[in-house]
Protein backbone atom coordinates (compact mmCIF):
# COMPACT_ATOMS: atom_id res chain seq x y z
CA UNK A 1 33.44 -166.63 26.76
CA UNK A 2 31.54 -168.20 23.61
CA UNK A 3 29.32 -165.30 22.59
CA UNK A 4 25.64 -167.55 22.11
CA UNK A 5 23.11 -164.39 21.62
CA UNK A 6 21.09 -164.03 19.08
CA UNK A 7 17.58 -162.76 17.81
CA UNK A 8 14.11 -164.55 18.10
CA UNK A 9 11.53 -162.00 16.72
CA UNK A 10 12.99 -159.26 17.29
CA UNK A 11 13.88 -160.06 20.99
CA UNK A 12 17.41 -160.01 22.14
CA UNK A 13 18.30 -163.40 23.99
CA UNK A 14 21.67 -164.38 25.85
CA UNK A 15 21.39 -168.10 24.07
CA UNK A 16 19.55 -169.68 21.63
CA UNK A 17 17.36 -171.77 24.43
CA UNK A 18 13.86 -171.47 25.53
CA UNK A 19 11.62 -173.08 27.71
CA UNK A 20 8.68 -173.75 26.36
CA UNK A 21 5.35 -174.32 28.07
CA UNK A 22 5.57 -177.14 30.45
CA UNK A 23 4.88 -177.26 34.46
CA UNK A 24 8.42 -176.09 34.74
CA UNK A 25 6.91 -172.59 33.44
CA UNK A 26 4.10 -172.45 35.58
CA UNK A 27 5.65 -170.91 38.66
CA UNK A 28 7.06 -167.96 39.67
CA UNK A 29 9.96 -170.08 41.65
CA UNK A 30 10.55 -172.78 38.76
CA UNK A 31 11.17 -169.71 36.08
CA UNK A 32 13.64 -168.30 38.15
CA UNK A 33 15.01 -172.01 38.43
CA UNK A 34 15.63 -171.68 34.51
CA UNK A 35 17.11 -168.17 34.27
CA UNK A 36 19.71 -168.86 37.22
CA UNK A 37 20.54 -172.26 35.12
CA UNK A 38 20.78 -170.04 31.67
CA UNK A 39 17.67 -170.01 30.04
CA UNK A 40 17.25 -167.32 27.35
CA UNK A 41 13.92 -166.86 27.59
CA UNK A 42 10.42 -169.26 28.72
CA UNK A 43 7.14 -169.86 27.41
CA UNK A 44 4.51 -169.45 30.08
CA UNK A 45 2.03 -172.44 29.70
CA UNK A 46 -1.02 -171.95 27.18
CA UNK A 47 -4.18 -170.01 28.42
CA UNK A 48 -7.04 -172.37 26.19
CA UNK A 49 -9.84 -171.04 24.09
CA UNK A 50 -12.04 -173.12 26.27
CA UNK A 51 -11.50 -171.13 29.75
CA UNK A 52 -11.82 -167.99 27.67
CA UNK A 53 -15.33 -169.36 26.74
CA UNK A 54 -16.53 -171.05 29.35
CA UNK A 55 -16.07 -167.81 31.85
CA UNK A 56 -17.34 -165.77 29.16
CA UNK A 57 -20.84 -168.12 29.49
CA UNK A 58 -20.53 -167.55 32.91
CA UNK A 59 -20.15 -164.08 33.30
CA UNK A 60 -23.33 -163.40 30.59
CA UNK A 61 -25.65 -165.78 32.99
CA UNK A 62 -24.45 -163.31 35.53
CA UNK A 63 -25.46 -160.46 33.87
CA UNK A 64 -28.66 -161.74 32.40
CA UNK A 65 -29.64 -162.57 36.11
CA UNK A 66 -29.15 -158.81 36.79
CA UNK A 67 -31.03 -157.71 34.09
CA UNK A 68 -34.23 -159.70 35.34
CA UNK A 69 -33.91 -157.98 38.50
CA UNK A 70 -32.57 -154.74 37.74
CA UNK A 71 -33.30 -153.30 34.25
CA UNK A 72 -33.05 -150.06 34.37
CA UNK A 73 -29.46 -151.21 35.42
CA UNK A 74 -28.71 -152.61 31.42
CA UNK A 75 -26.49 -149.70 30.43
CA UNK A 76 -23.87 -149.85 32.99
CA UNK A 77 -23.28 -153.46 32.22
CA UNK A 78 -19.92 -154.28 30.52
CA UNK A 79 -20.42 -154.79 26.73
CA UNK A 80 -17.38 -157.19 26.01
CA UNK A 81 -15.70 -159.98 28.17
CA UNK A 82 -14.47 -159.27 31.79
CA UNK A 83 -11.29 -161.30 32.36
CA UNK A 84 -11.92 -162.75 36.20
CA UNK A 85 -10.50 -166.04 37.53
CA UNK A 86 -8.55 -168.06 36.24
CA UNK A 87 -7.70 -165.76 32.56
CA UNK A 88 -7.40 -163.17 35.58
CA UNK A 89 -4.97 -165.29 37.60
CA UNK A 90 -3.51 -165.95 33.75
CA UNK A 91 -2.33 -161.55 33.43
CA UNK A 92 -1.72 -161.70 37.32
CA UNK A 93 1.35 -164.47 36.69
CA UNK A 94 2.51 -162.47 33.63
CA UNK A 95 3.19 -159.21 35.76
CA UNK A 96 4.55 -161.71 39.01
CA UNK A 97 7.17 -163.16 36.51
CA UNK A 98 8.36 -159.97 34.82
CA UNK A 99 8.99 -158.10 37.98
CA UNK A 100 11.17 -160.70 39.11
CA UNK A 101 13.30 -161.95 36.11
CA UNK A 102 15.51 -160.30 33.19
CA UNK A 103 14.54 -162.58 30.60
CA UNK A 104 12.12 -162.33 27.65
CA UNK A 105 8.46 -163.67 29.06
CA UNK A 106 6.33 -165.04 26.38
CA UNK A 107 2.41 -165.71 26.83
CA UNK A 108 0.89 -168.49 24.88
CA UNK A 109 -2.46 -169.19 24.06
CA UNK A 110 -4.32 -172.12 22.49
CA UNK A 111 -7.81 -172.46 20.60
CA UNK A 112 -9.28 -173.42 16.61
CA UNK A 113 -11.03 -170.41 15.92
CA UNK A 114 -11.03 -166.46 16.15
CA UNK A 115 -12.98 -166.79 19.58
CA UNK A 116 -11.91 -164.29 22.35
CA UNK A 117 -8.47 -164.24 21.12
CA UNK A 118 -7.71 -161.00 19.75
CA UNK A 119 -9.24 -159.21 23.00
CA UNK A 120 -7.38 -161.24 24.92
CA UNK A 121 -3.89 -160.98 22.92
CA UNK A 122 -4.38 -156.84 23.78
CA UNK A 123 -4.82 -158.02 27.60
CA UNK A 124 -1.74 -160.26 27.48
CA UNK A 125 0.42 -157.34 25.45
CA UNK A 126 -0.78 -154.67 28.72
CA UNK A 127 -0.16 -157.33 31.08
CA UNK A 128 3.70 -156.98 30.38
CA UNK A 129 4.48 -160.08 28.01
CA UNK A 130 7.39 -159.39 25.66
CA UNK A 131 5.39 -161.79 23.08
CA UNK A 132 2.53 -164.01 21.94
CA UNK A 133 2.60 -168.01 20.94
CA UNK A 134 -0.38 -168.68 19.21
CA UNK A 135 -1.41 -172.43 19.31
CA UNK A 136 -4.28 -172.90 16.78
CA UNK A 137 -5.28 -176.77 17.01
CA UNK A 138 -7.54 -177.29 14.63
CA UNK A 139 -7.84 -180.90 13.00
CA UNK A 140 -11.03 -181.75 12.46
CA UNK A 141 -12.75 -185.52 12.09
CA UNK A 142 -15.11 -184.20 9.64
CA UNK A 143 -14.91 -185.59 5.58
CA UNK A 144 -16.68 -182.18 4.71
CA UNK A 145 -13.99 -179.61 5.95
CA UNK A 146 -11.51 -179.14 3.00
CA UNK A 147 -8.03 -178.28 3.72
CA UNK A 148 -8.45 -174.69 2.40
CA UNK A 149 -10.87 -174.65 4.91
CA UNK A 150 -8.60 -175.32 7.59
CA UNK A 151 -5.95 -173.42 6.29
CA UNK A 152 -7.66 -170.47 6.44
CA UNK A 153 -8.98 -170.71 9.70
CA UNK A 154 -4.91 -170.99 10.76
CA UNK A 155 -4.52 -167.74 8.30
CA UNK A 156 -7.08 -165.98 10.10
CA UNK A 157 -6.59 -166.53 13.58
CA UNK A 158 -2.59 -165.71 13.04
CA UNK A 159 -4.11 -162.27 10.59
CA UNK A 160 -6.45 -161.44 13.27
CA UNK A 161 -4.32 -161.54 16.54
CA UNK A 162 -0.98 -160.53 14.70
CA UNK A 163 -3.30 -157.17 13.68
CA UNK A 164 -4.64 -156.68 17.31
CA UNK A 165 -1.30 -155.92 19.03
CA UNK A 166 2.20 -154.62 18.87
CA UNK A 167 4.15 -157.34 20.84
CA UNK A 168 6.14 -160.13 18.70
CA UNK A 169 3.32 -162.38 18.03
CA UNK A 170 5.00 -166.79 16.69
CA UNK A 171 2.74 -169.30 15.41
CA UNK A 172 2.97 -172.58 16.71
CA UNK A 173 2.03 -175.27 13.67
CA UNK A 174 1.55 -178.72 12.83
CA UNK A 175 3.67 -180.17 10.05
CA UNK A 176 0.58 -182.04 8.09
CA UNK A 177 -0.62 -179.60 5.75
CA UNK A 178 -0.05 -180.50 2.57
CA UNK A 179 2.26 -177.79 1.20
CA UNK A 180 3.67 -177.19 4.21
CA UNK A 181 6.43 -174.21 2.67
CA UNK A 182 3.57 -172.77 1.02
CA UNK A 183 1.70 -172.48 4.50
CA UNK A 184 4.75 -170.76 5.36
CA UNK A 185 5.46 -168.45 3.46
CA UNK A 186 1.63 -167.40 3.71
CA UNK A 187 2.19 -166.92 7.54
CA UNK A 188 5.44 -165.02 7.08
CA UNK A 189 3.06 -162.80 4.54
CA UNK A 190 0.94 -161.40 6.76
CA UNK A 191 3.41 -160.37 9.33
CA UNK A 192 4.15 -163.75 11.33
CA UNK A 193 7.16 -162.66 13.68
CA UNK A 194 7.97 -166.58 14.41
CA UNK A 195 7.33 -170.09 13.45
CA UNK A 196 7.17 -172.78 16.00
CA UNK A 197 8.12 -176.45 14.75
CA UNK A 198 5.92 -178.41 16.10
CA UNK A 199 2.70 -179.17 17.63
CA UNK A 200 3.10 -182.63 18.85
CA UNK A 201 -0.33 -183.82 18.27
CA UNK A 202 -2.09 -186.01 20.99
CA UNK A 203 -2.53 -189.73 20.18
CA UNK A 204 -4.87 -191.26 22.44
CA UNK A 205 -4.64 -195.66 22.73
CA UNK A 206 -7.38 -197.64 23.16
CA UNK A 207 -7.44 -199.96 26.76
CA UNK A 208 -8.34 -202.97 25.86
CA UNK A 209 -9.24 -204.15 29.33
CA UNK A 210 -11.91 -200.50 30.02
CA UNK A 211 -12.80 -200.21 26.33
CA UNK A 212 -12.18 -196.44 27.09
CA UNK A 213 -9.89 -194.33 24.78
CA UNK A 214 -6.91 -193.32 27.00
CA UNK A 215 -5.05 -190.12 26.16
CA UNK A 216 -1.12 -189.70 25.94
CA UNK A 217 1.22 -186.94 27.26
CA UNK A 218 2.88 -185.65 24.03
CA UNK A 219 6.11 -185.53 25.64
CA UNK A 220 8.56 -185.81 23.29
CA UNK A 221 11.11 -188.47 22.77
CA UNK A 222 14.95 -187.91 22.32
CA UNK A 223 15.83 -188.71 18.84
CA UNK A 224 12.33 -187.29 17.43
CA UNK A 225 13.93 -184.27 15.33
CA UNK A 226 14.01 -185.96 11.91
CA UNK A 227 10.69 -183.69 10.82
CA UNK A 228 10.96 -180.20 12.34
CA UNK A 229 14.79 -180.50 11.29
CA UNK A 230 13.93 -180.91 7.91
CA UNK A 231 11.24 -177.83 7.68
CA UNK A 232 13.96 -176.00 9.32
CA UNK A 233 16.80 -176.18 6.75
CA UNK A 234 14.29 -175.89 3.63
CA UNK A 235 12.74 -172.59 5.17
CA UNK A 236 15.95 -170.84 6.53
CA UNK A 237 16.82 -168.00 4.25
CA UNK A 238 13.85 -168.13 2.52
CA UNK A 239 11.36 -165.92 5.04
CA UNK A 240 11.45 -163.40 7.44
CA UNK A 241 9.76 -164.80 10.08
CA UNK A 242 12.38 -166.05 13.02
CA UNK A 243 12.37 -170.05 13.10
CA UNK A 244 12.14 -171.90 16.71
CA UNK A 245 12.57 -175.85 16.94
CA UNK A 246 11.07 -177.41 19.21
CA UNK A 247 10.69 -181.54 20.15
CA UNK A 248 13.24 -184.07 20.39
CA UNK A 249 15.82 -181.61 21.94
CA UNK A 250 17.68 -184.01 24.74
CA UNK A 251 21.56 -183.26 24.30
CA UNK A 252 23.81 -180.59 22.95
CA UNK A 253 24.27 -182.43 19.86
CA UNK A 254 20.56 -182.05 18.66
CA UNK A 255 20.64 -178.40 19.77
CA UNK A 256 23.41 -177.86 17.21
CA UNK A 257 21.92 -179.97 14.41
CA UNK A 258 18.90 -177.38 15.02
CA UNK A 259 21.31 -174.48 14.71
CA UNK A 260 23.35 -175.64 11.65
CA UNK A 261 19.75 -176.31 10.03
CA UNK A 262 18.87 -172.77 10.36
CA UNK A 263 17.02 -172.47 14.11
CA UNK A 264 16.96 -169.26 15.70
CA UNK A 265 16.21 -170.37 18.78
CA UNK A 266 15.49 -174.06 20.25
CA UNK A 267 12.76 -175.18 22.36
CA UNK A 268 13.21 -177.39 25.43
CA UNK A 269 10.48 -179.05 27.10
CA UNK A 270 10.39 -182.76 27.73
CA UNK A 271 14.34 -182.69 28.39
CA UNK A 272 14.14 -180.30 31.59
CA UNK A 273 11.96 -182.09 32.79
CA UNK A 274 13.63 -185.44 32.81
CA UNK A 275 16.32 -183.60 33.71
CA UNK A 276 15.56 -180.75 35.18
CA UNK A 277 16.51 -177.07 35.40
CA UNK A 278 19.87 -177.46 35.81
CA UNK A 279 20.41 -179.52 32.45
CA UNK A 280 20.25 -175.63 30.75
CA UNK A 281 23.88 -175.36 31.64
CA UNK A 282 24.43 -178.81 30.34
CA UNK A 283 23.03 -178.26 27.14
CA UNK A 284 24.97 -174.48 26.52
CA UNK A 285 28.35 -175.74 28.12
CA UNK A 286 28.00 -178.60 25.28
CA UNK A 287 27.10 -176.29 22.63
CA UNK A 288 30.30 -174.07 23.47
CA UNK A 289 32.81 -177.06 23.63
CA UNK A 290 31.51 -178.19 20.19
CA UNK A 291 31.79 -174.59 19.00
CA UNK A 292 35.85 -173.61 20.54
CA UNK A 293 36.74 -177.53 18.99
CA UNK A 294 35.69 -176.08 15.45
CA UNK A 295 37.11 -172.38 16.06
CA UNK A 296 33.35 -170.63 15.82
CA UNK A 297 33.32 -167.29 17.95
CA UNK A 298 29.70 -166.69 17.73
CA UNK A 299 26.64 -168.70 16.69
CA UNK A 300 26.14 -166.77 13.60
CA UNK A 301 29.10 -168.48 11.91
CA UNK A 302 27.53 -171.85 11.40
CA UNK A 303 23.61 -171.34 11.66
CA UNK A 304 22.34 -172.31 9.06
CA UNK A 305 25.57 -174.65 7.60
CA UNK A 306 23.68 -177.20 6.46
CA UNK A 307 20.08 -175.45 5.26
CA UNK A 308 18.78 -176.05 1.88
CA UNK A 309 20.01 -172.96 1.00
CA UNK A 310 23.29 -174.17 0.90
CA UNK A 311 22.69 -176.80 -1.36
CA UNK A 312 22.32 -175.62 -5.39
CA UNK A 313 19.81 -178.35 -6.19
CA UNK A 314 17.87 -179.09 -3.13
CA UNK A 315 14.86 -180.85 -4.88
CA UNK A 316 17.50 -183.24 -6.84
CA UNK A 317 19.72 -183.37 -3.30
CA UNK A 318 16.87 -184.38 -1.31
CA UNK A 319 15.33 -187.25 -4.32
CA UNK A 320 19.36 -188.63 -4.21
CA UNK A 321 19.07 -188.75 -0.20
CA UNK A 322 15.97 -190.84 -0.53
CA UNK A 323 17.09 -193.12 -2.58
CA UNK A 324 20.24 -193.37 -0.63
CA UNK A 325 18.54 -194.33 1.95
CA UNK A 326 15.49 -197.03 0.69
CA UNK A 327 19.12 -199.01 -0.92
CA UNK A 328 20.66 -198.78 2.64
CA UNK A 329 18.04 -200.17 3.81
CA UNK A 330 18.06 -203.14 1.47
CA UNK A 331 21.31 -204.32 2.13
């Protein structure tokens, strides 16, 4: 057998493939789908800022309402936020899930700001979860709001949660700011176990026969792995923090290319489920036929083949690809 382990943030995994957060990690039955098909390790789907708030609002009407009609009762209130509902229902799935499977489970959560977060994160880390996927989505409309600005509300959030618990804690980031390496190495700085690439941003369409603005599903597309790809093979070597593709994964073949560009792990979503759970063993029995054709024993051989790193001018390699490419085009 083709020996495909390796390390995401610390975390031991059979194979190099994840699910991440989709309705195929939502259940109890459809994880242990995955792991029976191969999956290393899943992504449960994201637990947003908003619920946080909202049952936060909730919960202090409660307790105002007591305090009109019991005040001498103020001191045995809780202080902080009581996790009911559905952020309850959120820990409850966590400990369902890891008493049932062998394989890494990894809690996600989503927001733009420091919000309930780091309470939370502590929650999630006693709740059982192996790790933490932060998704900060933060892109404001406004022409005020520099891009230090937002950068540092990505900085803090990641500083802030990353500082609240012991558990593995990856960063899942859009590719737009404008030094992205820079961002990087920033995250990787303050103790960033893992780097998600990317956020697929929504892009809502305008009907034309409702006049309404119509959101998309940001499911990804097979082919789309030109971007993350790139980030990939410029940043392998270069920080600590483990790297995890994600979007555009469909075949084997773009698992690999994410592998020889320096991923740790890869990231499937939109291809399970086209294809469904099953397709894991696909995808790995692909990835070992490519691997025995070019005698590779273990994944570690060729990660990371065709990263920047390997390249002595990668600056002057990437201008020469460029313009390799605009004179293609031409012809």
């Amino acid at each position: 057998m083709m020996d495909l382990t390796t390390k995401y943030m610390g975390l031991s995994l059979k194979n190099p493939l994840i699910a991440s957060a989709s309705p195929l990690t939502s259940t109890v039955k459809s994880i242990q789908r995955l792991e029976k098909a191969g999956i290393a390790a899943v992504v449960l789907p994201s637990l947003f800022e908003e619920q946080i708030r909202r049952e936060q609002e909730e919960e202090e009407q409660i307790a105002l309402s007591r305090n009109d009609l019991f005040p001498e009762a103020t001191s045995f209130l809780p202080s902080g936020l009581t996790l009911e509902r559905g952020s309850q229902a959120y820990l409850d799935t966590i400990h369902k899930v890891k008493s049932v499977v062998d394989i890494p489970v990894i809690a996600s959560l989503n927001g733009c700001s420091e919000g309930g977060w780091v309470d939370y994160a502590r929650q999630i880390e006693q709740a059982g979860a192996d790790a933490l996927e932060l998704h900060v989505y933060y892109n404001p409309p406004s022409l005020d709001i520099t891009g230090r600005e937002v950068e540092d509300v990505y900085l803090d959030v990641a500083r802030r949660v990353k500082n609240s618990v012991t558990i593995p804690v990856a960063l899942k980031v859009d590719p737009f700011f404008s030094a992205f390496g820079n961002m990087a190495r920033q995250f990787d700085e303050i103790g960033v176990d893992g780097l998600v690439m990317f956020n697929r941003m929504l892009q809502p369409d305008f009907n034309l026969t409702s006049m309404l603005v119509e959101p998309s599903w940001p499911i990804s597309k097979a082919g789309e792995i030109g971007i993350p790809l790139r980030w990939i093979s410029v940043l392998h070597g270069k920080i600590n923090a483990s790297l995890a593709a994600t979007s555009g994964a469909y075949d084997h073949e773009d698992v690999i290319k994410y592998l020889l560009a320096g991923a740790d792990t890869v990231m499937l979503a939109s291809a399970l489920i086209r294809n469904g759970a099953d397709y894991v063993s696909v995808l790995l029995k692909g990835v070992e036929v490519w691997l025995k054709q070019r005698e590779f024993t273990d994944l570690n051989e060729m990660r990371g083949m065709m990263s920047q790193r390997s390249v002595a001018n990668p600056e002057a390699f990437e201008r020469a690809n460029y313009i390799r490419t605009v004179d293609g085009a031409k012809k």
